Short mmCIF file of C-alpha atoms in Angstrom, two decimals:
data_model
loop_
_atom_site.label_atom_id
_atom_site.label_comp_id
_atom_site.label_asym_id
_atom_site.label_seq_id
_atom_site.Cartn_x
_atom_site.Cartn_y
_atom_site.Cartn_z
CA MET A 1 34.07 -9.02 -198.64
CA PRO A 2 35.33 -12.62 -198.90
CA ASP A 3 35.40 -14.47 -202.20
CA PHE A 4 32.23 -16.53 -202.54
CA LEU A 5 32.43 -17.46 -206.23
CA PRO A 6 35.19 -19.06 -208.34
CA VAL A 7 35.48 -16.10 -210.74
CA PRO A 8 36.36 -12.39 -210.30
CA HIS A 9 33.53 -10.58 -208.52
CA ALA A 10 32.81 -8.06 -205.78
CA PHE A 11 29.96 -6.54 -203.81
CA LEU A 12 31.15 -2.95 -203.49
CA SER A 13 30.07 -0.55 -200.79
CA ALA A 14 29.66 3.24 -200.88
CA GLU A 15 33.28 3.71 -199.83
CA GLY A 16 36.44 4.32 -201.81
CA GLY A 17 35.19 6.65 -204.53
CA VAL A 18 35.42 10.29 -205.56
CA SER A 19 31.83 11.58 -205.28
CA THR A 20 30.90 14.05 -202.55
CA GLY A 21 27.88 15.19 -200.56
CA ILE A 22 24.92 12.81 -200.55
CA TYR A 23 26.73 10.65 -203.14
CA GLN A 24 29.81 10.07 -201.01
CA SER A 25 31.72 8.33 -202.26
CA LEU A 26 31.70 5.30 -204.61
CA ASN A 27 28.46 6.15 -206.40
CA CYS A 28 28.36 4.05 -209.59
CA GLY A 29 24.79 4.98 -210.52
CA THR A 30 24.57 6.55 -213.95
CA GLY A 31 20.89 7.18 -213.25
CA SER A 32 21.63 9.45 -210.30
CA ASN A 33 22.02 13.23 -210.50
CA ASP A 34 25.66 13.02 -209.49
CA ASP A 35 28.39 14.57 -211.67
CA PRO A 36 28.68 12.14 -214.65
CA ASP A 37 32.46 12.49 -214.68
CA LEU A 38 32.66 11.45 -211.04
CA VAL A 39 30.36 8.49 -211.65
CA LEU A 40 32.54 7.41 -214.57
CA GLU A 41 35.64 7.61 -212.39
CA ASN A 42 33.87 5.58 -209.71
CA ARG A 43 33.03 2.91 -212.28
CA ARG A 44 36.69 2.81 -213.31
CA ILE A 45 37.58 2.30 -209.65
CA ALA A 46 35.00 -0.49 -209.44
CA ALA A 47 36.49 -2.13 -212.54
CA SER A 48 39.94 -2.02 -211.01
CA VAL A 49 38.68 -3.72 -207.84
CA ILE A 50 36.89 -6.49 -209.72
CA ALA A 51 39.21 -7.03 -212.68
CA GLY A 52 42.47 -5.44 -211.62
CA ARG A 53 42.28 -2.97 -214.52
CA ARG A 54 40.51 0.38 -214.70
CA ASP A 55 39.82 0.05 -218.42
CA THR A 56 37.97 -3.26 -218.20
CA SER A 57 34.55 -3.08 -219.86
CA LEU A 58 31.78 -2.70 -217.28
CA VAL A 59 28.18 -2.92 -218.49
CA SER A 60 24.95 -2.30 -216.63
CA CYS A 61 21.28 -2.21 -217.60
CA TYR A 62 18.55 0.38 -217.39
CA GLN A 63 16.91 -1.48 -214.51
CA VAL A 64 13.11 -1.47 -214.55
CA HIS A 65 12.10 -4.08 -211.92
CA SER A 66 11.22 -6.66 -214.57
CA ASN A 67 11.83 -10.37 -215.15
CA VAL A 68 13.90 -9.67 -218.29
CA ALA A 69 17.35 -11.25 -218.50
CA ILE A 70 19.58 -10.59 -221.51
CA GLU A 71 22.77 -12.04 -222.94
CA VAL A 72 25.83 -9.77 -223.03
CA THR A 73 28.00 -10.28 -226.10
CA GLY A 74 29.92 -7.00 -225.99
CA ASP A 75 30.22 -3.59 -224.36
CA TRP A 76 27.10 -1.54 -225.16
CA GLY A 77 28.50 1.62 -223.58
CA THR A 78 25.87 4.13 -222.51
CA ASP A 79 23.11 2.59 -224.66
CA ARG A 80 21.73 0.57 -221.75
CA PRO A 81 18.96 -1.94 -222.54
CA LYS A 82 15.94 -2.14 -220.28
CA ALA A 83 16.44 -5.35 -218.31
CA ASP A 84 17.19 -6.54 -214.79
CA ALA A 85 19.66 -9.36 -215.33
CA MET A 86 22.62 -10.08 -217.56
CA VAL A 87 24.30 -13.35 -218.51
CA THR A 88 27.46 -13.89 -220.53
CA ARG A 89 29.99 -16.37 -221.85
CA GLN A 90 32.30 -13.54 -222.91
CA HIS A 91 35.54 -13.12 -220.99
CA GLY A 92 36.74 -9.73 -219.87
CA ILE A 93 33.37 -7.98 -219.45
CA ILE A 94 32.08 -7.04 -216.00
CA LEU A 95 28.34 -7.43 -215.46
CA GLY A 96 27.38 -4.65 -213.05
CA ILE A 97 24.19 -4.47 -210.98
CA LEU A 98 23.30 -1.20 -209.24
CA THR A 99 21.36 -1.21 -205.99
CA ALA A 100 20.41 0.93 -203.01
CA ASP A 101 18.25 -1.56 -201.01
CA CYS A 102 17.15 -3.98 -203.75
CA THR A 103 18.92 -7.33 -203.86
CA PRO A 104 21.94 -7.91 -206.10
CA VAL A 105 22.53 -11.56 -206.96
CA LEU A 106 25.68 -12.85 -208.66
CA PHE A 107 25.79 -16.26 -210.37
CA ALA A 108 28.65 -18.42 -211.64
CA ASP A 109 29.09 -21.77 -213.31
CA LYS A 110 32.83 -21.88 -213.84
CA ARG A 111 32.74 -25.34 -215.38
CA GLY A 112 30.16 -24.24 -217.94
CA GLY A 113 31.88 -20.90 -218.48
CA VAL A 114 28.82 -18.77 -217.76
CA VAL A 115 28.22 -15.97 -215.26
CA GLY A 116 25.19 -13.86 -214.45
CA ALA A 117 24.06 -10.89 -212.40
CA ALA A 118 20.53 -9.94 -211.37
CA HIS A 119 18.77 -6.95 -209.82
CA ALA A 120 16.04 -8.42 -207.62
CA GLY A 121 13.81 -5.89 -205.95
CA TRP A 122 10.53 -7.26 -204.67
CA LYS A 123 8.79 -6.62 -207.99
CA GLY A 124 11.42 -8.35 -210.07
CA ALA A 125 11.77 -11.23 -207.64
CA GLN A 126 8.01 -11.75 -207.58
CA ALA A 127 7.89 -11.54 -211.38
CA GLY A 128 10.55 -14.23 -211.82
CA ILE A 129 13.87 -12.47 -212.50
CA ILE A 130 15.79 -15.25 -210.73
CA GLU A 131 14.27 -18.00 -212.86
CA SER A 132 14.81 -15.92 -216.01
CA THR A 133 18.50 -15.54 -215.16
CA VAL A 134 19.01 -19.24 -214.46
CA ASN A 135 17.12 -20.22 -217.62
CA LEU A 136 19.31 -17.98 -219.77
CA MET A 137 22.48 -19.27 -218.12
CA GLU A 138 21.31 -22.80 -218.87
CA ASN A 139 20.58 -21.85 -222.49
CA LEU A 140 24.17 -20.64 -222.80
CA GLY A 141 25.62 -23.89 -221.51
CA ALA A 142 25.46 -23.72 -217.73
CA ASN A 143 24.26 -26.62 -215.59
CA ARG A 144 21.91 -25.71 -212.74
CA ALA A 145 23.66 -28.21 -210.51
CA ASP A 146 26.94 -26.33 -211.02
CA ILE A 147 25.64 -22.78 -210.53
CA SER A 148 26.56 -20.96 -207.34
CA ALA A 149 24.67 -17.82 -206.32
CA VAL A 150 25.43 -15.10 -203.80
CA ILE A 151 22.96 -12.58 -202.39
CA GLY A 152 24.68 -9.25 -201.83
CA PRO A 153 23.95 -6.29 -199.54
CA THR A 154 20.23 -5.57 -199.43
CA ILE A 155 17.62 -4.20 -197.07
CA ALA A 156 16.93 -6.71 -194.30
CA GLN A 157 13.65 -7.66 -192.65
CA PRO A 158 14.03 -5.49 -189.51
CA SER A 159 14.47 -2.43 -191.77
CA TYR A 160 11.84 -3.24 -194.40
CA GLU A 161 8.42 -2.10 -193.25
CA VAL A 162 5.54 -2.75 -195.67
CA SER A 163 1.77 -2.56 -195.58
CA ALA A 164 -0.65 -5.37 -194.80
CA ASP A 165 -1.93 -5.01 -198.38
CA PHE A 166 1.61 -5.66 -199.64
CA GLU A 167 1.67 -8.89 -197.65
CA GLN A 168 -1.76 -9.90 -198.92
CA ASP A 169 -0.58 -9.63 -202.52
CA PHE A 170 2.14 -12.19 -201.78
CA LEU A 171 -0.26 -14.46 -199.88
CA THR A 172 -2.72 -14.41 -202.77
CA GLU A 173 0.06 -15.67 -205.00
CA ASP A 174 1.14 -18.39 -202.54
CA GLU A 175 0.10 -18.86 -198.91
CA LYS A 176 3.58 -20.19 -198.14
CA ASN A 177 4.88 -16.66 -198.61
CA ALA A 178 3.57 -15.91 -195.12
CA GLY A 179 6.94 -17.13 -193.86
CA PHE A 180 8.63 -14.04 -195.31
CA PHE A 181 6.60 -11.63 -193.18
CA ALA A 182 6.80 -10.72 -189.51
CA PRO A 183 4.51 -8.54 -187.38
CA GLY A 184 4.96 -4.78 -187.80
CA LYS A 185 4.45 -1.88 -185.45
CA ASP A 186 0.66 -2.28 -185.72
CA ASP A 187 -1.98 -4.34 -187.52
CA SER A 188 -1.58 -2.40 -190.76
CA HIS A 189 2.18 -2.95 -191.08
CA ARG A 190 4.49 -5.91 -191.64
CA GLN A 191 8.24 -6.54 -191.92
CA PHE A 192 9.26 -8.19 -195.21
CA ASN A 193 12.23 -10.54 -195.61
CA LEU A 194 13.37 -9.67 -199.13
CA PRO A 195 16.69 -11.61 -199.09
CA GLY A 196 14.86 -14.61 -197.68
CA PHE A 197 12.32 -14.42 -200.49
CA VAL A 198 15.11 -14.17 -203.08
CA ALA A 199 16.91 -17.15 -201.51
CA ALA A 200 13.70 -19.16 -201.80
CA GLN A 201 13.43 -18.17 -205.46
CA LEU A 202 16.99 -19.38 -206.02
CA SER A 203 16.21 -22.68 -204.34
CA SER A 204 13.05 -23.08 -206.43
CA ALA A 205 15.16 -22.49 -209.54
CA GLY A 206 17.30 -25.49 -208.65
CA ILE A 207 20.32 -23.65 -207.24
CA LYS A 208 21.97 -25.68 -204.49
CA SER A 209 24.88 -23.40 -203.57
CA ILE A 210 23.38 -20.20 -202.13
CA HIS A 211 25.20 -17.72 -199.90
CA ASP A 212 23.78 -14.57 -198.29
CA CYS A 213 26.23 -11.79 -197.41
CA SER A 214 23.78 -10.72 -194.66
CA VAL A 215 24.46 -6.98 -194.96
CA ASP A 216 21.51 -4.66 -194.30
CA THR A 217 21.92 -1.62 -196.58
CA TYR A 218 19.52 0.49 -194.52
CA ALA A 219 21.40 -0.12 -191.28
CA SER A 220 24.88 0.10 -192.80
CA ASP A 221 26.65 3.47 -192.90
CA SER A 222 28.91 1.96 -195.58
CA HIS A 223 26.12 1.41 -198.14
CA PHE A 224 23.63 3.51 -200.05
CA SER A 225 19.97 3.06 -199.11
CA TYR A 226 16.99 4.47 -200.97
CA ARG A 227 14.74 4.02 -197.95
CA ARG A 228 17.16 5.72 -195.58
CA THR A 229 17.50 8.61 -198.04
CA THR A 230 13.70 8.90 -198.20
CA HIS A 231 13.38 8.93 -194.42
CA ARG A 232 16.00 11.68 -194.24
CA GLY A 233 14.27 13.76 -196.89
CA GLU A 234 17.33 13.88 -199.15
CA PRO A 235 16.79 14.75 -202.82
CA ASP A 236 18.67 11.81 -204.37
CA TYR A 237 20.84 8.82 -203.51
CA GLY A 238 23.86 6.91 -204.74
CA ARG A 239 23.99 3.33 -205.96
CA GLN A 240 26.56 0.70 -205.06
CA LEU A 241 27.75 -1.74 -207.68
CA SER A 242 27.93 -5.51 -207.52
CA GLY A 243 29.90 -7.04 -210.39
CA ILE A 244 31.07 -10.35 -211.80
CA MET A 245 33.06 -11.46 -214.84
CA LEU A 246 34.83 -14.33 -216.51
CA GLY A 247 38.52 -13.57 -216.23
CA GLY A 248 40.75 -12.92 -219.18
#
């Protein structure tokens, strides 16, 4: 994908790795049932793409669909904290978000020397993970006016069928959320615009520079998709990695 941010970053696909079968091939998900050695090799490949070096530190969270954003001050290895966003001023550490339909968002304020990465599924987005990420970046010296954000590959509205009750929950929170829903196949179903909702959250957080990669993970044969895996009745699924770092 093109460069959208002024620091090293990438939205990786499912291609270019060493995993096989349902995990083919660049599965970076340590939470999957894939061979751990293959996942580790895939993460080294991801590091080389983002940083130019296989041995660059790459950290990721134990993602729990929360609004918790944490500061990264060093490589925590396999002891992953439960959180859904990371922010750092440290150079040379890749912040890696793992997704398979949820929305990865990468943030950068090069002038302030702060980057961030968020995992924004509908639960986390509704709970405020975007605002939490921006707040923490600001606490570390970023300026909202200087932060750029990019929405990576995620399930798109035509592929994201939800229930009418799901829609009602969003409308109860704010009637303006009706704009993120379209009619479904019948009166009990709707189509939800998750990247549109995340973009609105970014705008509400004061972010002016917002780009959407506009890649539908469900429809793309080059990306992992939890929903597609479910529809196929497969036992597990891979996760693609989106990563960002301050160079050096």
